[in-house]
Short mmCIF file of C-alpha atoms in Angstrom, two decimals:
data_model
loop_
_atom_site.label_atom_id
_atom_site.label_comp_id
_atom_site.label_asym_id
_atom_site.label_seq_id
_atom_site.Cartn_x
_atom_site.Cartn_y
_atom_site.Cartn_z
CA MET A 1193 -13.39 2.77 0.07
CA LYS A 1194 -13.41 0.92 -3.24
CA GLU A 1195 -10.17 2.69 -4.28
CA LYS A 1196 -8.62 1.77 -0.98
CA SER A 1197 -9.49 -1.90 -1.00
CA THR A 1198 -8.35 -2.05 -4.95
CA LEU A 1199 -5.00 -0.50 -4.09
CA ILE A 1200 -4.47 -3.23 -1.15
CA GLU A 1201 -5.26 -5.86 -3.72
CA GLU A 1202 -2.89 -4.62 -6.24
CA LEU A 1203 -0.04 -4.26 -3.74
CA GLY A 1204 -0.84 -7.40 -2.13
CA LEU A 1205 -1.05 -5.66 1.29
CA SER A 1206 -3.21 -6.75 4.22
CA ILE A 1207 -5.60 -4.32 5.66
CA ASP A 1208 -3.50 -4.34 8.78
CA SER A 1209 -0.17 -3.38 6.71
CA TYR A 1210 -1.91 -0.62 4.68
CA ASP A 1211 -3.26 0.95 7.91
CA TYR A 1212 0.26 0.53 9.49
CA LEU A 1213 1.88 2.24 6.60
CA GLU A 1214 -0.93 4.92 6.55
CA ARG A 1215 -0.41 5.51 10.11
CA LYS A 1216 3.26 5.93 9.30
CA GLY A 1217 2.54 8.78 6.90
CA ILE A 1218 3.36 6.97 3.72
CA ASP A 1219 1.22 8.21 0.94
CA THR A 1220 0.01 6.08 -2.18
CA ILE A 1221 2.83 7.29 -4.37
CA SER A 1222 5.36 6.11 -2.09
CA MET A 1223 3.62 2.63 -1.33
CA LEU A 1224 3.69 1.95 -5.16
CA PHE A 1225 7.42 3.10 -5.43
CA LEU A 1226 8.11 0.83 -2.25
CA SER A 1227 6.00 -2.20 -3.87
CA ASP A 1228 7.85 -2.01 -7.16
CA LEU A 1229 11.30 -2.05 -5.33
CA TYR A 1230 10.03 -5.12 -3.08
CA ARG A 1231 8.99 -6.86 -6.52
CA THR A 1232 12.55 -6.53 -8.27
#
């Protein structure tokens, strides 16, 4: 759980957003990649 909440904080995602992405089958690496795209 600690890793999950840290990831949420790093990506700036709410828990609802994280759960939504997780249900869609997007893994951690994809989430990090997408967050990099959104930052630029």
